[in-house]
Coordinates of C-alpha atoms and ligand atoms in Angstrom, one line a residue:
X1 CA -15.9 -15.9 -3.2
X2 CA -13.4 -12.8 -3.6
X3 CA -14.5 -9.9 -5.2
X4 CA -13.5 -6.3 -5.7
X5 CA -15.1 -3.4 -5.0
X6 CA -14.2 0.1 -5.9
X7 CA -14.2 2.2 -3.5
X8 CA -13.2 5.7 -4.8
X9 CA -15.9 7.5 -4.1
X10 CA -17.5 10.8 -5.4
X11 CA -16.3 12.4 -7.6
X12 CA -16.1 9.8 -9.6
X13 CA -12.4 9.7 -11.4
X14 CA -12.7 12.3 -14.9
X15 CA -11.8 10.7 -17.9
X16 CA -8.1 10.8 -18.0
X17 CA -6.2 13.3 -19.5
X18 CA -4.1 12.3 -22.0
X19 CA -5.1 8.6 -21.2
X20 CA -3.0 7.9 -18.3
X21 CA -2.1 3.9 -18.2
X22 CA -3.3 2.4 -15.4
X23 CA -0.9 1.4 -12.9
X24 CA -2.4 -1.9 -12.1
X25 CA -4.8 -3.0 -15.2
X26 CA -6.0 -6.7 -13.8
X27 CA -8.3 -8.8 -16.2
X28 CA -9.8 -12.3 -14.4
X29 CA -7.5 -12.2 -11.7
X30 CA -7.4 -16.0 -10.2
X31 CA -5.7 -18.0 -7.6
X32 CA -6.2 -21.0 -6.6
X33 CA -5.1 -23.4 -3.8
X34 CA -5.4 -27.0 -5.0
X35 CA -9.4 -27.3 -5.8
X36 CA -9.9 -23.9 -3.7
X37 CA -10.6 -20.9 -5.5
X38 CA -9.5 -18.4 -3.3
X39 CA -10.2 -15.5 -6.3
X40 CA -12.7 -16.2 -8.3
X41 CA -11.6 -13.4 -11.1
X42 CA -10.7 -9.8 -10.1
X43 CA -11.5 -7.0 -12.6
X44 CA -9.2 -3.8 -11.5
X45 CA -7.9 -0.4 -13.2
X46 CA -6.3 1.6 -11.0
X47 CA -4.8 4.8 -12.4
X48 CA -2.3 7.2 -11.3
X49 CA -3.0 9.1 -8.5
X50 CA -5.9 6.9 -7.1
X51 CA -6.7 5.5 -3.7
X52 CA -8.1 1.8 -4.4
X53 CA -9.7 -0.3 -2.0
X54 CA -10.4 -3.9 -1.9
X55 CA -13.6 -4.5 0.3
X56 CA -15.0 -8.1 1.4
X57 CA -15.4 -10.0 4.7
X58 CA -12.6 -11.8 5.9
X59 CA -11.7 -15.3 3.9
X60 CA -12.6 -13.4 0.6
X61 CA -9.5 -13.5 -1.1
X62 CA -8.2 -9.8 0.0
X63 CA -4.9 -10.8 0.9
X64 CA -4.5 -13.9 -1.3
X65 CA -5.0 -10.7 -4.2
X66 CA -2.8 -8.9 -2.5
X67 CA 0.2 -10.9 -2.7
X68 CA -0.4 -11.2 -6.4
X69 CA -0.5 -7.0 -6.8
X70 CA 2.5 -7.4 -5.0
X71 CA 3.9 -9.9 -6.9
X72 CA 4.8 -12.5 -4.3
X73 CA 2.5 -14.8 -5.0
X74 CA 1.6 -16.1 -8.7
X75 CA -1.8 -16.0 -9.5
X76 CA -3.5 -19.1 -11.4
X77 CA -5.4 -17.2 -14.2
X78 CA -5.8 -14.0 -15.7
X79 CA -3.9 -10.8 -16.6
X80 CA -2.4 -8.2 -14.2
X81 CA 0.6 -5.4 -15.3
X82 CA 1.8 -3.5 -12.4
X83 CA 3.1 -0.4 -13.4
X84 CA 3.6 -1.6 -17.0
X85 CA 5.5 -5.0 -16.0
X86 CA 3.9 -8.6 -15.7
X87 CA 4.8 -9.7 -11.8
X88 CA 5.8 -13.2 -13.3
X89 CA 7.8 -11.5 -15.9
X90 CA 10.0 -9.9 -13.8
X91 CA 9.0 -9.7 -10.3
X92 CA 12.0 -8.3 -8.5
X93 CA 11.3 -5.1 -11.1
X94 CA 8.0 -5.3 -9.8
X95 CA 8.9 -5.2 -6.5
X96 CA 11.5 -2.8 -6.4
X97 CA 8.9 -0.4 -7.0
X98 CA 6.5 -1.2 -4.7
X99 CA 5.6 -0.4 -1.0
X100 CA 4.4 -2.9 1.1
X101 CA 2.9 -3.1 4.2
X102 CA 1.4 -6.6 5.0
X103 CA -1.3 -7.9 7.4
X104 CA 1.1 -9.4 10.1
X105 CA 4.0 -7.1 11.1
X106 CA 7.4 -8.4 10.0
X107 CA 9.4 -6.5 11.6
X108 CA 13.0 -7.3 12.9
X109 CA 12.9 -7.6 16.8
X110 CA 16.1 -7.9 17.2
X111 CA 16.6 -4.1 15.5
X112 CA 15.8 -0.7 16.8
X113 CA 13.5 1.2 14.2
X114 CA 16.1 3.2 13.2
X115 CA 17.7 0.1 12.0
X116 CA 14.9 -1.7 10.4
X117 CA 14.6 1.2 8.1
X118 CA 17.9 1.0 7.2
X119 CA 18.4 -2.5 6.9
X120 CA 15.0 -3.0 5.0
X121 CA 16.9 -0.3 2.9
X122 CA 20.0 -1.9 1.9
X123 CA 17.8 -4.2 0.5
X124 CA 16.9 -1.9 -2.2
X125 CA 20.5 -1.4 -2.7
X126 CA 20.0 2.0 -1.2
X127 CA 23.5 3.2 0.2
X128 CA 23.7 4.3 3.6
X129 CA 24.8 7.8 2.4
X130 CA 21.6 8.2 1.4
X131 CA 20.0 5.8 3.7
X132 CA 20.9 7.6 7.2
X133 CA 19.1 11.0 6.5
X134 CA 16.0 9.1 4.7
X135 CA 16.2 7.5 7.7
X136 CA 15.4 10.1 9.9
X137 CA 13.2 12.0 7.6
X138 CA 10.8 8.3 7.7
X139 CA 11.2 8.2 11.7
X140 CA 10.2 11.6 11.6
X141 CA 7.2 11.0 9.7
X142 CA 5.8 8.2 11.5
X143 CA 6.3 9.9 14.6
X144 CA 9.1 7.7 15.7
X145 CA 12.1 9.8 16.2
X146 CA 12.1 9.4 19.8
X147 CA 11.8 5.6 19.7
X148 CA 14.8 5.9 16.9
X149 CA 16.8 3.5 19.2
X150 CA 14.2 1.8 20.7
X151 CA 14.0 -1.7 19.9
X152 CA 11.0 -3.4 18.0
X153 CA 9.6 -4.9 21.2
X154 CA 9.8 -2.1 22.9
X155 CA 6.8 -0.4 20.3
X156 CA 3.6 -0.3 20.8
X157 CA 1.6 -1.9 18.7
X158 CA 0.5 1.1 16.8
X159 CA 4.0 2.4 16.9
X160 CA 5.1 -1.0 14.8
X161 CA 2.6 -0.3 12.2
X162 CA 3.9 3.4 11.9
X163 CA 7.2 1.6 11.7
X164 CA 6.2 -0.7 9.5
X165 CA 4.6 1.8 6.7
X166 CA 7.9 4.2 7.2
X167 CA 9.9 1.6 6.2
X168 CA 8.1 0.3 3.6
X169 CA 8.4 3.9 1.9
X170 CA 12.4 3.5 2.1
X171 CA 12.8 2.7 -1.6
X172 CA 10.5 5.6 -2.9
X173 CA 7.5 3.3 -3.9
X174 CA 5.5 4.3 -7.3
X175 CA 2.6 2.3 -5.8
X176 CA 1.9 1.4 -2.2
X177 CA 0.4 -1.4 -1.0
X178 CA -1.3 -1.9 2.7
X179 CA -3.2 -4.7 3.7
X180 CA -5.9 -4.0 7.0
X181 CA -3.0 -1.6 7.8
X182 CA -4.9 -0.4 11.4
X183 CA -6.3 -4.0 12.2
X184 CA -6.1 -4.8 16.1
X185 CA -4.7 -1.1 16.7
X186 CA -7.1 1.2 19.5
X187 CA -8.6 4.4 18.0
X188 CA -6.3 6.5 19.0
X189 CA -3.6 4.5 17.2
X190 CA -5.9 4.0 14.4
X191 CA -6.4 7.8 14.3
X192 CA -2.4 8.6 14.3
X193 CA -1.8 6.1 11.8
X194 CA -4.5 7.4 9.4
X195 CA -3.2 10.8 10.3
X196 CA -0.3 10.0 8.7
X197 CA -1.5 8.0 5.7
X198 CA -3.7 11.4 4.4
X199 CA -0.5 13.3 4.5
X200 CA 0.8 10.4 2.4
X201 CA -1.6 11.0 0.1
X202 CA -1.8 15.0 0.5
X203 CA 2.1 14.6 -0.3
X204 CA 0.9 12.4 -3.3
X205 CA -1.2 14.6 -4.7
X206 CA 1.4 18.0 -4.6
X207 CA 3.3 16.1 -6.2
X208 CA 0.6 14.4 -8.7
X209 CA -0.3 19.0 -9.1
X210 CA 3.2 20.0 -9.6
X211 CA 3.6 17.5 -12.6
X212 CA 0.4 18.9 -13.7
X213 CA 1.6 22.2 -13.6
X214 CA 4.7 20.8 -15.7
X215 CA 2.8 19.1 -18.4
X216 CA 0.3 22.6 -18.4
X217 CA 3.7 24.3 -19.0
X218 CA 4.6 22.2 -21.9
X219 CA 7.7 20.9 -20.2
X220 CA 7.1 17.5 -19.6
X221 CA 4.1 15.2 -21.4
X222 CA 3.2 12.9 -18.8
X223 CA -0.5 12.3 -18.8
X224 CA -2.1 12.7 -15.7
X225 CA -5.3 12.0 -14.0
X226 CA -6.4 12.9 -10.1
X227 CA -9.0 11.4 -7.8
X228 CA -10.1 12.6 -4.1
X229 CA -11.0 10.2 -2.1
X230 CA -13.6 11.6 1.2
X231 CA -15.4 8.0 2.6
X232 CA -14.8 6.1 5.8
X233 CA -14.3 2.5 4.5
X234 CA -15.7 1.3 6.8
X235 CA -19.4 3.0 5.9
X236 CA -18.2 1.5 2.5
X237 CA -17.9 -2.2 3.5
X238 CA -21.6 -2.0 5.6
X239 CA -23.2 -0.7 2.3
X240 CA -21.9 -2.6 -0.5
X241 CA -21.2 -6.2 1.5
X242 CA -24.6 -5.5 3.8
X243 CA -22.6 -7.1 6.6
X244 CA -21.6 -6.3 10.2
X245 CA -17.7 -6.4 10.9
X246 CA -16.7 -9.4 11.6
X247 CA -13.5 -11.1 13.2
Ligands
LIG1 P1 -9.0 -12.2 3.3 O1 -7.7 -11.4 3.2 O2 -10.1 -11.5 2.4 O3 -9.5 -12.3 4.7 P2 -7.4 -14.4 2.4 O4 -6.9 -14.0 1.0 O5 -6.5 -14.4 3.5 O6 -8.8 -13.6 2.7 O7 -8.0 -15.9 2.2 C1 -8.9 -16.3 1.2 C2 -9.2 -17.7 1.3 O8 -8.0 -18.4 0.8 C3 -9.4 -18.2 2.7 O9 -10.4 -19.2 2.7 C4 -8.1 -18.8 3.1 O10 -8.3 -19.8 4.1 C5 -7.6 -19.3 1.8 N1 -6.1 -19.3 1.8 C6 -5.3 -18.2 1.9 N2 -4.0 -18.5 1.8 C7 -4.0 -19.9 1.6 C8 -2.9 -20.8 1.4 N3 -1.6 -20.4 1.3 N4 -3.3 -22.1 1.2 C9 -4.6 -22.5 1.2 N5 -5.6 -21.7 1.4 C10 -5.3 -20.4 1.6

């Protein structure tokens, strides 16, 4: 049976101000798969701003909820809104907005990095005018520029989930979406790659302060909330599922 597990840990989120909407309000989530219940009803708020976990051993529905948040799969029961819009509704909206980096890597092998940003990209109806130097500015990010012409086969296998998460950040997300994003990597890619998703969220947050400061200085009325996450998951998972890791 899937559940869901916050994970946001101390201090716990302040009330918040101005009543910020959630960006992913999810009531009775369910999916099934003939007479397999797969989610067995998901209760989620996630609000601006917030890191949100979904914690369970594996075959408990993680993924399979997911694919619904990301609006590629339709769920059987339930309510979910991702940033305002109802994935069934309108899913490429939905979409559009969204970051995601899946389980499996999905990479093109037959592209260089460089290009599966770009491609991936286009796809967003992104021009290259503003595509090339984004481009760079992801590679950069993910520690990729040297491997900017390398081709996807060539990457380690931390390297392709670096590459994977940089491109998946092409379009801008409003929400971003990773599923065991440093499964099967060593620790010292686990270590880069969480490296880089803090300053993710650091750059989040700057940006989650300056609109603060802008709503403080009466020019904008956005509400706002902000939450700090400081766990390892991993502690997390041992104390709320009471379970060893398991493959
Ligand atoms: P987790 O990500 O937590 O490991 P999953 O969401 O991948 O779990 O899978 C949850 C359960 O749903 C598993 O028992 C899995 O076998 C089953 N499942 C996932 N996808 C499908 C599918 N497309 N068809 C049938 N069963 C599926």
């Amino acid at each position: 049976m899937a559940r869901a597990t916050r994970t946001t840990s101390s201090p716990s989120p302040a009330a918040p101000a101005g009543g910020a909407a959630p960006v992913i309000p999810a009531r009775g989530l369910r999916k099934q798969y003939g007479d397999f219940h797969a989610v067995q009803g998901i209760d989620l708020e996630v609000r601006p701003g917030e890191c949100f976990g979904l914690l369970g051993p594996n075959g408990a529905g993680k993924s399979t909820a997911m694919r619904m948040l990301a609006g590629t799969s339709q769920r059987t029961g339930g309510e979910l809104r991702i940033l305002g819009i109802d994935p069934e509704e309108d899913g490429p909206a939905v979409r559009a907005r969204l970051g995601v980096v899946p389980q499996q890597d999905n990479l093109d092998e037959d592209l260089t990095a460089r290009e599966n940003i770009l491609i991936y990209g286009r796809y967003f109806g992104l021009p290259y005018s503003c595509l090339r130097p984004k481009a760079e500015e992801l590679l950069a990010f993910a520690q990729l520029t040297d491997k900017a012409d390398a081709k996807v086969t060539d990457l380690s296998g931390g390297m392709k989930r670096r590459l994977v998460i940089a491109r998946a950040l092409v379009n801008e997300p409003a929400l971003f979406l990773l599923d065991e994003p440093t499964t099967g990597l060593d620790p010292q890619a686990r270590h880069i790659l969480w490296d880089r998703l803090y300053r993710l969220k650091e750059h989040a947050d700057t940006l989650q302060q300056d609109l603060a400061r802008l709503v403080a200085e009466g020019h904008v009325t956005a509400p706002v909330t902000q939450l700090t996450r400081r766990a390892s998951l991993e502690d997390v998972f041992l104390i709320l599922t009471g379970r060893t890791l398991v493959d």
